Amino acid sequence: MRKLGIAAGLGVLILSTGFLLASSTNFLSAADCGNVPAPGLDWSKCSKTNIMLQSSDLHGANLAGAHFDSTDLSDANLISANLEKATLVRAWLKNAKADGANFKKIEAYRSDFSNASLNGASFANAELQRAEFDSAQLANADFQKAELGRADFNKAVLSDVNFSFANLSRATLSGAVIKGQISLSGAFMYLTRIEGLDLSNAAGLQQAQLNLACGDNSTKLPSWLKAPAVWPCPPDDPDDKD
């Protein structure tokens, strides 16, 4: 009986120790959300909404699943940061440095990436309706299967960008600077603005896509395609941009 009592006591002690260690681990994980911005920190799944984080250094940080809705990340360093599945609805990332960052599957409706450096960044499967990429640097960026309805790429530098199977309906690509090749294979281009755009080196572009888009006489096309007899391009309703 004495041996049974000792064994039972040891079992309780082991369980108690395990519980304390698990509690301590959970506490430390939760405490990470209170850490100040720093390179390589872990803010995964943390809530950082509606706050000011301008010029923060988050180089290489784990921000996967974090919430940055309406947060100001202007001029932030997000180089090589992981933001997969993060929410950035109406967030500001103007002038941010985010080369090589992982933005896969983010929700970033109406977010502002103007003048950001996004070379080598991945936005695959991201929700980017009405997002602003004005003057952004996008060499080797990946927008495969991204939702880009009404997104604006005016003056953005697009070099070897992948728009394969992306939804570009009513997006504005006119005014962008295309360097190298861009892939439009399978992209949905209903009323996509391509006036004045040089698409002569576009990969995967088909006549059926072009027939839905909004070009003009200055739009340059691959040699195997021709401009529609009439471009289906009614002017955008200014009130519809709100």
CSV table of C-alpha atoms in Angstrom, one decimal:
chain,number,residue,atom,x,y,z
A,1,MET,CA,0.0,0.0,0.0
A,2,ARG,CA,2.9,2.3,0.8
A,3,LYS,CA,4.4,1.7,-2.6
A,4,LEU,CA,1.1,2.4,-4.3
A,5,GLY,CA,0.8,5.7,-2.3
A,6,ILE,CA,4.3,6.8,-3.4
A,7,ALA,CA,3.6,5.9,-7.0
A,8,ALA,CA,0.3,7.9,-6.9
A,9,GLY,CA,2.1,10.8,-5.4
A,10,LEU,CA,4.7,10.8,-8.0
A,11,GLY,CA,2.1,10.6,-10.7
A,12,VAL,CA,0.3,13.7,-9.3
A,13,LEU,CA,3.7,15.5,-9.1
A,14,ILE,CA,4.5,14.7,-12.7
A,15,LEU,CA,1.1,15.9,-13.9
A,16,SER,CA,1.4,19.1,-11.8
A,17,THR,CA,4.8,19.8,-13.2
A,18,GLY,CA,3.6,19.2,-16.8
A,19,PHE,CA,0.7,21.5,-16.2
A,20,LEU,CA,2.9,24.3,-14.8
A,21,LEU,CA,5.3,23.9,-17.8
A,22,ALA,CA,2.5,24.1,-20.3
A,23,SER,CA,1.0,27.1,-18.5
A,24,SER,CA,4.4,28.8,-18.5
A,25,THR,CA,4.8,28.1,-22.2
A,26,ASN,CA,1.4,29.5,-23.0
A,27,PHE,CA,2.1,32.6,-20.9
A,28,LEU,CA,5.4,33.2,-22.7
A,29,SER,CA,3.7,32.8,-26.1
A,30,ALA,CA,0.9,35.2,-25.1
A,31,ALA,CA,3.5,37.7,-23.7
A,32,ASP,CA,5.2,37.9,-27.1
A,33,CYS,CA,2.3,40.1,-28.3
A,34,GLY,CA,3.4,42.7,-25.8
A,35,ASN,CA,6.9,42.9,-27.1
A,36,VAL,CA,8.0,46.1,-28.8
A,37,PRO,CA,8.8,45.9,-32.5
A,38,ALA,CA,12.1,44.3,-33.2
A,39,PRO,CA,13.7,42.3,-36.0
A,40,GLY,CA,12.8,38.6,-35.9
A,41,LEU,CA,10.1,38.9,-33.1
A,42,ASP,CA,7.1,36.6,-33.0
A,43,TRP,CA,3.8,38.4,-33.3
A,44,SER,CA,2.0,35.5,-34.9
A,45,LYS,CA,-1.8,35.7,-34.4
A,46,CYS,CA,-1.4,38.8,-32.3
A,47,SER,CA,-3.9,41.7,-32.5
A,48,LYS,CA,-2.2,45.0,-33.5
A,49,THR,CA,-5.1,46.8,-35.0
A,50,ASN,CA,-5.6,50.6,-35.2
A,51,ILE,CA,-2.2,51.5,-33.9
A,52,MET,CA,0.8,53.5,-35.2
A,53,LEU,CA,3.9,51.4,-36.2
A,54,GLN,CA,5.5,53.8,-38.6
A,55,SER,CA,9.2,53.1,-39.3
A,56,SER,CA,9.1,49.9,-37.1
A,57,ASP,CA,11.9,47.4,-37.8
A,58,LEU,CA,10.2,44.1,-38.3
A,59,HIS,CA,12.8,42.6,-40.5
A,60,GLY,CA,12.3,38.8,-40.6
A,61,ALA,CA,9.5,38.9,-38.0
A,62,ASN,CA,6.9,36.1,-37.8
A,63,LEU,CA,3.6,38.0,-38.2
A,64,ALA,CA,1.6,35.1,-39.6
A,65,GLY,CA,-2.1,35.4,-38.8
A,66,ALA,CA,-1.6,38.7,-37.0
A,67,HIS,CA,-4.3,41.4,-37.2
A,68,PHE,CA,-3.1,44.8,-38.5
A,69,ASP,CA,-6.5,46.3,-39.7
A,70,SER,CA,-6.3,50.1,-39.9
A,71,THR,CA,-2.7,50.0,-38.6
A,72,ASP,CA,-0.1,52.4,-39.9
A,73,LEU,CA,3.0,50.5,-41.1
A,74,SER,CA,4.3,53.3,-43.3
A,75,ASP,CA,8.1,53.2,-43.8
A,76,ALA,CA,8.3,50.0,-41.8
A,77,ASN,CA,11.1,47.4,-42.5
A,78,LEU,CA,9.3,44.2,-43.3
A,79,ILE,CA,12.0,42.6,-45.4
A,80,SER,CA,11.7,38.8,-45.3
A,81,ALA,CA,8.9,39.0,-42.8
A,82,ASN,CA,6.2,36.3,-42.7
A,83,LEU,CA,2.7,37.8,-42.9
A,84,GLU,CA,0.9,34.7,-44.3
A,85,LYS,CA,-2.9,34.8,-43.5
A,86,ALA,CA,-2.5,38.2,-41.7
A,87,THR,CA,-5.3,40.7,-42.0
A,88,LEU,CA,-4.3,44.2,-43.2
A,89,VAL,CA,-7.7,45.7,-44.1
A,90,ARG,CA,-7.3,49.4,-44.7
A,91,ALA,CA,-3.7,49.3,-43.4
A,92,TRP,CA,-1.0,51.7,-44.6
A,93,LEU,CA,2.3,50.3,-45.9
A,94,LYS,CA,3.4,53.4,-47.8
A,95,ASN,CA,7.1,53.4,-48.4
A,96,ALA,CA,7.5,50.1,-46.6
A,97,LYS,CA,10.5,47.9,-47.4
A,98,ALA,CA,9.1,44.4,-47.8
A,99,ASP,CA,11.4,42.7,-50.3
A,100,GLY,CA,11.0,38.9,-50.0
A,101,ALA,CA,8.1,39.2,-47.6
A,102,ASN,CA,5.4,36.5,-47.5
A,103,PHE,CA,2.0,38.1,-47.9
A,104,LYS,CA,0.3,34.8,-49.0
A,105,LYS,CA,-3.4,34.6,-48.3
A,106,ILE,CA,-3.5,38.0,-46.5
A,107,GLU,CA,-6.8,40.0,-46.3
A,108,ALA,CA,-5.8,43.5,-47.4
A,109,TYR,CA,-9.0,45.1,-48.8
A,110,ARG,CA,-8.3,48.8,-49.5
A,111,SER,CA,-4.8,48.7,-48.1
A,112,ASP,CA,-2.1,51.1,-49.3
A,113,PHE,CA,1.2,49.8,-50.6
A,114,SER,CA,2.1,53.0,-52.4
A,115,ASN,CA,5.8,53.4,-53.2
A,116,ALA,CA,6.6,50.3,-51.2
A,117,SER,CA,9.6,48.1,-52.2
A,118,LEU,CA,8.0,44.6,-52.7
A,119,ASN,CA,10.6,42.9,-54.9
A,120,GLY,CA,10.4,39.1,-54.6
A,121,ALA,CA,7.3,39.4,-52.3
A,122,SER,CA,4.6,36.8,-52.6
A,123,PHE,CA,0.9,37.8,-52.6
A,124,ALA,CA,-0.4,34.4,-53.8
A,125,ASN,CA,-4.0,33.8,-53.0
A,126,ALA,CA,-4.2,37.2,-51.3
A,127,GLU,CA,-7.4,39.3,-51.0
A,128,LEU,CA,-6.3,42.7,-52.4
A,129,GLN,CA,-9.5,44.3,-53.7
A,130,ARG,CA,-9.1,48.1,-54.2
A,131,ALA,CA,-5.5,47.9,-52.8
A,132,GLU,CA,-3.1,50.7,-53.9
A,133,PHE,CA,0.2,49.8,-55.4
A,134,ASP,CA,1.0,53.3,-56.9
A,135,SER,CA,4.7,53.6,-57.7
A,136,ALA,CA,5.5,50.3,-55.9
A,137,GLN,CA,8.6,48.3,-56.9
A,138,LEU,CA,7.4,44.8,-57.8
A,139,ALA,CA,10.3,42.9,-59.5
A,140,ASN,CA,9.6,39.1,-59.3
A,141,ALA,CA,6.5,39.6,-57.2
A,142,ASP,CA,4.0,36.8,-57.2
A,143,PHE,CA,0.2,37.6,-57.4
A,144,GLN,CA,-0.8,34.1,-58.5
A,145,LYS,CA,-4.6,33.5,-57.9
A,146,ALA,CA,-4.8,36.8,-56.0
A,147,GLU,CA,-8.0,38.8,-55.8
A,148,LEU,CA,-7.1,42.2,-57.3
A,149,GLY,CA,-10.5,43.6,-58.3
A,150,ARG,CA,-10.1,47.4,-58.7
A,151,ALA,CA,-6.5,47.4,-57.5
A,152,ASP,CA,-4.4,50.3,-58.7
A,153,PHE,CA,-0.9,49.7,-60.2
A,154,ASN,CA,-0.4,53.3,-61.6
A,155,LYS,CA,3.3,54.0,-62.0
A,156,ALA,CA,4.2,50.7,-60.4
A,157,VAL,CA,7.4,49.0,-61.8
A,158,LEU,CA,6.4,45.5,-62.9
A,159,SER,CA,9.3,43.2,-63.7
A,160,ASP,CA,8.8,39.5,-64.2
A,161,VAL,CA,5.5,39.6,-62.2
A,162,ASN,CA,3.3,36.6,-62.0
A,163,PHE,CA,-0.5,37.4,-62.4
A,164,SER,CA,-1.4,33.9,-63.4
A,165,PHE,CA,-5.1,33.1,-62.6
A,166,ALA,CA,-5.4,36.3,-60.7
A,167,ASN,CA,-8.7,38.2,-60.7
A,168,LEU,CA,-7.8,41.6,-62.3
A,169,SER,CA,-11.4,42.7,-63.0
A,170,ARG,CA,-11.5,46.5,-63.2
A,171,ALA,CA,-7.9,46.7,-61.9
A,172,THR,CA,-5.8,49.6,-63.3
A,173,LEU,CA,-2.6,48.5,-64.9
A,174,SER,CA,-2.4,51.5,-67.3
A,175,GLY,CA,0.4,53.8,-66.2
A,176,ALA,CA,2.5,50.9,-64.9
A,177,VAL,CA,6.1,50.5,-66.1
A,178,ILE,CA,6.7,47.0,-67.4
A,179,LYS,CA,10.2,45.7,-67.4
A,180,GLY,CA,10.9,42.1,-68.5
A,181,GLN,CA,8.0,39.7,-68.8
A,182,ILE,CA,4.8,39.5,-66.9
A,183,SER,CA,2.6,36.4,-66.8
A,184,LEU,CA,-1.2,36.8,-67.4
A,185,SER,CA,-1.9,33.1,-68.0
A,186,GLY,CA,-5.5,32.4,-67.0
A,187,ALA,CA,-6.0,35.9,-65.4
A,188,PHE,CA,-9.6,37.3,-65.4
A,189,MET,CA,-9.3,40.6,-67.1
A,190,TYR,CA,-12.9,42.0,-67.2
A,191,LEU,CA,-12.6,45.7,-67.8
A,192,THR,CA,-8.9,45.7,-66.7
A,193,ARG,CA,-7.4,49.1,-67.6
A,194,ILE,CA,-4.5,48.5,-70.0
A,195,GLU,CA,-4.5,51.8,-71.9
A,196,GLY,CA,-1.0,52.7,-73.1
A,197,LEU,CA,0.4,49.5,-71.6
A,198,ASP,CA,3.2,47.6,-73.3
A,199,LEU,CA,2.1,44.0,-73.2
A,200,SER,CA,4.2,42.9,-76.1
A,201,ASN,CA,6.2,40.5,-73.9
A,202,ALA,CA,3.2,39.3,-71.8
A,203,ALA,CA,3.2,35.5,-71.3
A,204,GLY,CA,0.0,33.5,-71.5
A,205,LEU,CA,-2.2,36.4,-72.7
A,206,GLN,CA,-5.1,35.1,-74.9
A,207,GLN,CA,-7.5,36.9,-77.2
A,208,ALA,CA,-10.5,36.1,-75.1
A,209,GLN,CA,-8.9,37.9,-72.1
A,210,LEU,CA,-8.0,40.9,-74.3
A,211,ASN,CA,-11.5,41.1,-75.6
A,212,LEU,CA,-12.8,41.8,-72.1
A,213,ALA,CA,-10.1,44.4,-71.2
A,214,CYS,CA,-9.9,48.2,-71.7
A,215,GLY,CA,-7.1,49.2,-74.0
A,216,ASP,CA,-6.6,51.9,-76.6
A,217,ASN,CA,-4.6,52.6,-79.8
A,218,SER,CA,-1.4,53.0,-77.7
A,219,THR,CA,-1.7,49.5,-76.1
A,220,LYS,CA,1.1,47.3,-77.4
A,221,LEU,CA,0.2,43.6,-77.8
A,222,PRO,CA,2.0,40.4,-78.6
A,223,SER,CA,2.3,39.7,-82.3
A,224,TRP,CA,-0.2,36.9,-82.2
A,225,LEU,CA,-3.0,39.0,-80.8
A,226,LYS,CA,-5.1,41.9,-82.2
A,227,ALA,CA,-7.0,44.7,-80.6
A,228,PRO,CA,-10.8,44.2,-80.5
A,229,ALA,CA,-12.8,46.2,-83.1
A,230,VAL,CA,-14.3,48.1,-80.2
A,231,TRP,CA,-12.8,48.1,-76.7
A,232,PRO,CA,-15.5,47.5,-74.0
A,233,CYS,CA,-14.5,50.4,-71.9
A,234,PRO,CA,-17.1,52.6,-70.4
A,235,PRO,CA,-15.6,55.3,-68.1
A,236,ASP,CA,-15.5,54.4,-64.4
A,237,ASP,CA,-18.2,55.9,-62.2
A,238,PRO,CA,-16.4,58.3,-59.9
A,239,ASP,CA,-18.9,57.5,-57.1
A,240,ASP,CA,-18.0,53.8,-57.4
A,241,LYS,CA,-14.5,54.4,-56.2
A,242,ASP,CA,-15.6,55.2,-52.6
